[in-house]
């Protein structure tokens, strides 16, 4: 009877572990099979408007290391969980092509917030049917948010300097506002 309980408990743990991965990467794209990572667009604005007073996308750049990190930590989500109309999006995105040893190519669009959109291509760059997927990468977001916070701080500084130059704000008031905004952003 004891052996049966142990086997049932072990089986239950395996099922629970499989059902709730902590932050599992997509098994279709193992990092061990990556042949080449090419960052094709280190930083670009992925929406029609651009307001550099809010955020300059050039301040948030995608690197090969970021792409590899994303492959290790991304988890698949539905379109509803990815939809930019319903979740936080910066409007900035870096793009990369990841070539695997089997010839498949994964095109990735990665935002500093950890939102990732992908499409898979065969070796002849023809889209693999049904390969468009959406991912969330919480560890990626935590990793990039320090850089994003710094970019937002620089944008605040540019905006306040412009207001001082236009005479709409005193230098002391601009300094006070900048310190306040940075302190608010640094709160956990």
mmCIF file with all atom_site columns, N, CA and C in Angstrom, residues 5 39 41 47 54 102 105 109 119 132 144 150 174:
data_model
loop_
_atom_site.group_PDB
_atom_site.id
_atom_site.type_symbol
_atom_site.label_atom_id
_atom_site.label_alt_id
_atom_site.label_comp_id
_atom_site.label_asym_id
_atom_site.label_entity_id
_atom_site.label_seq_id
_atom_site.pdbx_PDB_ins_code
_atom_site.Cartn_x
_atom_site.Cartn_y
_atom_site.Cartn_z
_atom_site.occupancy
_atom_site.B_iso_or_equiv
_atom_site.pdbx_formal_charge
_atom_site.auth_seq_id
_atom_site.auth_comp_id
_atom_site.auth_asym_id
_atom_site.auth_atom_id
_atom_site.pdbx_PDB_model_num
ATOM 1  N N  . UNK A 1 5   ? 0.928  4.491  -2.819  1.00 0.00 ? 5   UNK A N  1
ATOM 2  C CA . UNK A 1 5   ? 0.807  5.911  -2.453  1.00 0.00 ? 5   UNK A CA 1
ATOM 3  C C  . UNK A 1 5   ? 1.991  6.719  -2.960  1.00 0.00 ? 5   UNK A C  1
ATOM 4  N N  . UNK A 1 39  ? 20.627 40.409 -35.448 1.00 0.00 ? 39  UNK A N  1
ATOM 5  C CA . UNK A 1 39  ? 19.733 41.502 -35.059 1.00 0.00 ? 39  UNK A CA 1
ATOM 6  C C  . UNK A 1 39  ? 19.570 42.375 -36.303 1.00 0.00 ? 39  UNK A C  1
ATOM 7  N N  . UNK A 1 41  ? 17.076 44.739 -36.838 1.00 0.00 ? 41  UNK A N  1
ATOM 8  C CA . UNK A 1 41  ? 16.599 46.085 -36.507 1.00 0.00 ? 41  UNK A CA 1
ATOM 9  C C  . UNK A 1 41  ? 16.791 46.259 -34.999 1.00 0.00 ? 41  UNK A C  1
ATOM 10 N N  . UNK A 1 47  ? 4.836  51.737 -34.044 1.00 0.00 ? 47  UNK A N  1
ATOM 11 C CA . UNK A 1 47  ? 3.517  52.353 -34.208 1.00 0.00 ? 47  UNK A CA 1
ATOM 12 C C  . UNK A 1 47  ? 3.672  53.604 -35.054 1.00 0.00 ? 47  UNK A C  1
ATOM 13 N N  . UNK A 1 54  ? 8.379  61.518 -24.968 1.00 0.00 ? 54  UNK A N  1
ATOM 14 C CA . UNK A 1 54  ? 7.981  60.418 -24.093 1.00 0.00 ? 54  UNK A CA 1
ATOM 15 C C  . UNK A 1 54  ? 9.073  59.367 -24.036 1.00 0.00 ? 54  UNK A C  1
ATOM 16 N N  . UNK A 1 102 ? 18.642 23.094 -38.057 1.00 0.00 ? 102 UNK A N  1
ATOM 17 C CA . UNK A 1 102 ? 17.796 22.342 -38.989 1.00 0.00 ? 102 UNK A CA 1
ATOM 18 C C  . UNK A 1 102 ? 17.351 23.186 -40.182 1.00 0.00 ? 102 UNK A C  1
ATOM 19 N N  . UNK A 1 105 ? 14.133 29.236 -39.616 1.00 0.00 ? 105 UNK A N  1
ATOM 20 C CA . UNK A 1 105 ? 14.478 30.599 -39.223 1.00 0.00 ? 105 UNK A CA 1
ATOM 21 C C  . UNK A 1 105 ? 13.304 31.170 -38.441 1.00 0.00 ? 105 UNK A C  1
ATOM 22 N N  . UNK A 1 109 ? 10.149 39.776 -33.023 1.00 0.00 ? 109 UNK A N  1
ATOM 23 C CA . UNK A 1 109 ? 10.010 41.182 -32.688 1.00 0.00 ? 109 UNK A CA 1
ATOM 24 C C  . UNK A 1 109 ? 9.920  41.259 -31.174 1.00 0.00 ? 109 UNK A C  1
ATOM 25 N N  . UNK A 1 119 ? 7.428  34.653 -36.074 1.00 0.00 ? 119 UNK A N  1
ATOM 26 C CA . UNK A 1 119 ? 6.963  33.927 -37.254 1.00 0.00 ? 119 UNK A CA 1
ATOM 27 C C  . UNK A 1 119 ? 8.105  33.003 -37.660 1.00 0.00 ? 119 UNK A C  1
ATOM 28 N N  . UNK A 1 132 ? 2.902  31.806 -36.641 1.00 0.00 ? 132 UNK A N  1
ATOM 29 C CA . UNK A 1 132 ? 2.880  33.066 -35.908 1.00 0.00 ? 132 UNK A CA 1
ATOM 30 C C  . UNK A 1 132 ? 2.485  32.790 -34.467 1.00 0.00 ? 132 UNK A C  1
ATOM 31 N N  . UNK A 1 144 ? 15.344 44.457 -19.044 1.00 0.00 ? 144 UNK A N  1
ATOM 32 C CA . UNK A 1 144 ? 15.375 45.653 -19.882 1.00 0.00 ? 144 UNK A CA 1
ATOM 33 C C  . UNK A 1 144 ? 14.770 46.889 -19.217 1.00 0.00 ? 144 UNK A C  1
ATOM 34 N N  . UNK A 1 150 ? 15.927 54.379 -17.664 1.00 0.00 ? 150 UNK A N  1
ATOM 35 C CA . UNK A 1 150 ? 16.928 55.387 -17.977 1.00 0.00 ? 150 UNK A CA 1
ATOM 36 C C  . UNK A 1 150 ? 16.518 56.186 -19.216 1.00 0.00 ? 150 UNK A C  1
ATOM 37 N N  . UNK A 1 174 ? 11.700 72.906 -12.868 1.00 0.00 ? 174 UNK A N  1
ATOM 38 C CA . UNK A 1 174 ? 12.031 71.774 -13.745 1.00 0.00 ? 174 UNK A CA 1
ATOM 39 C C  . UNK A 1 174 ? 12.878 70.754 -12.984 1.00 0.00 ? 174 UNK A C  1
#
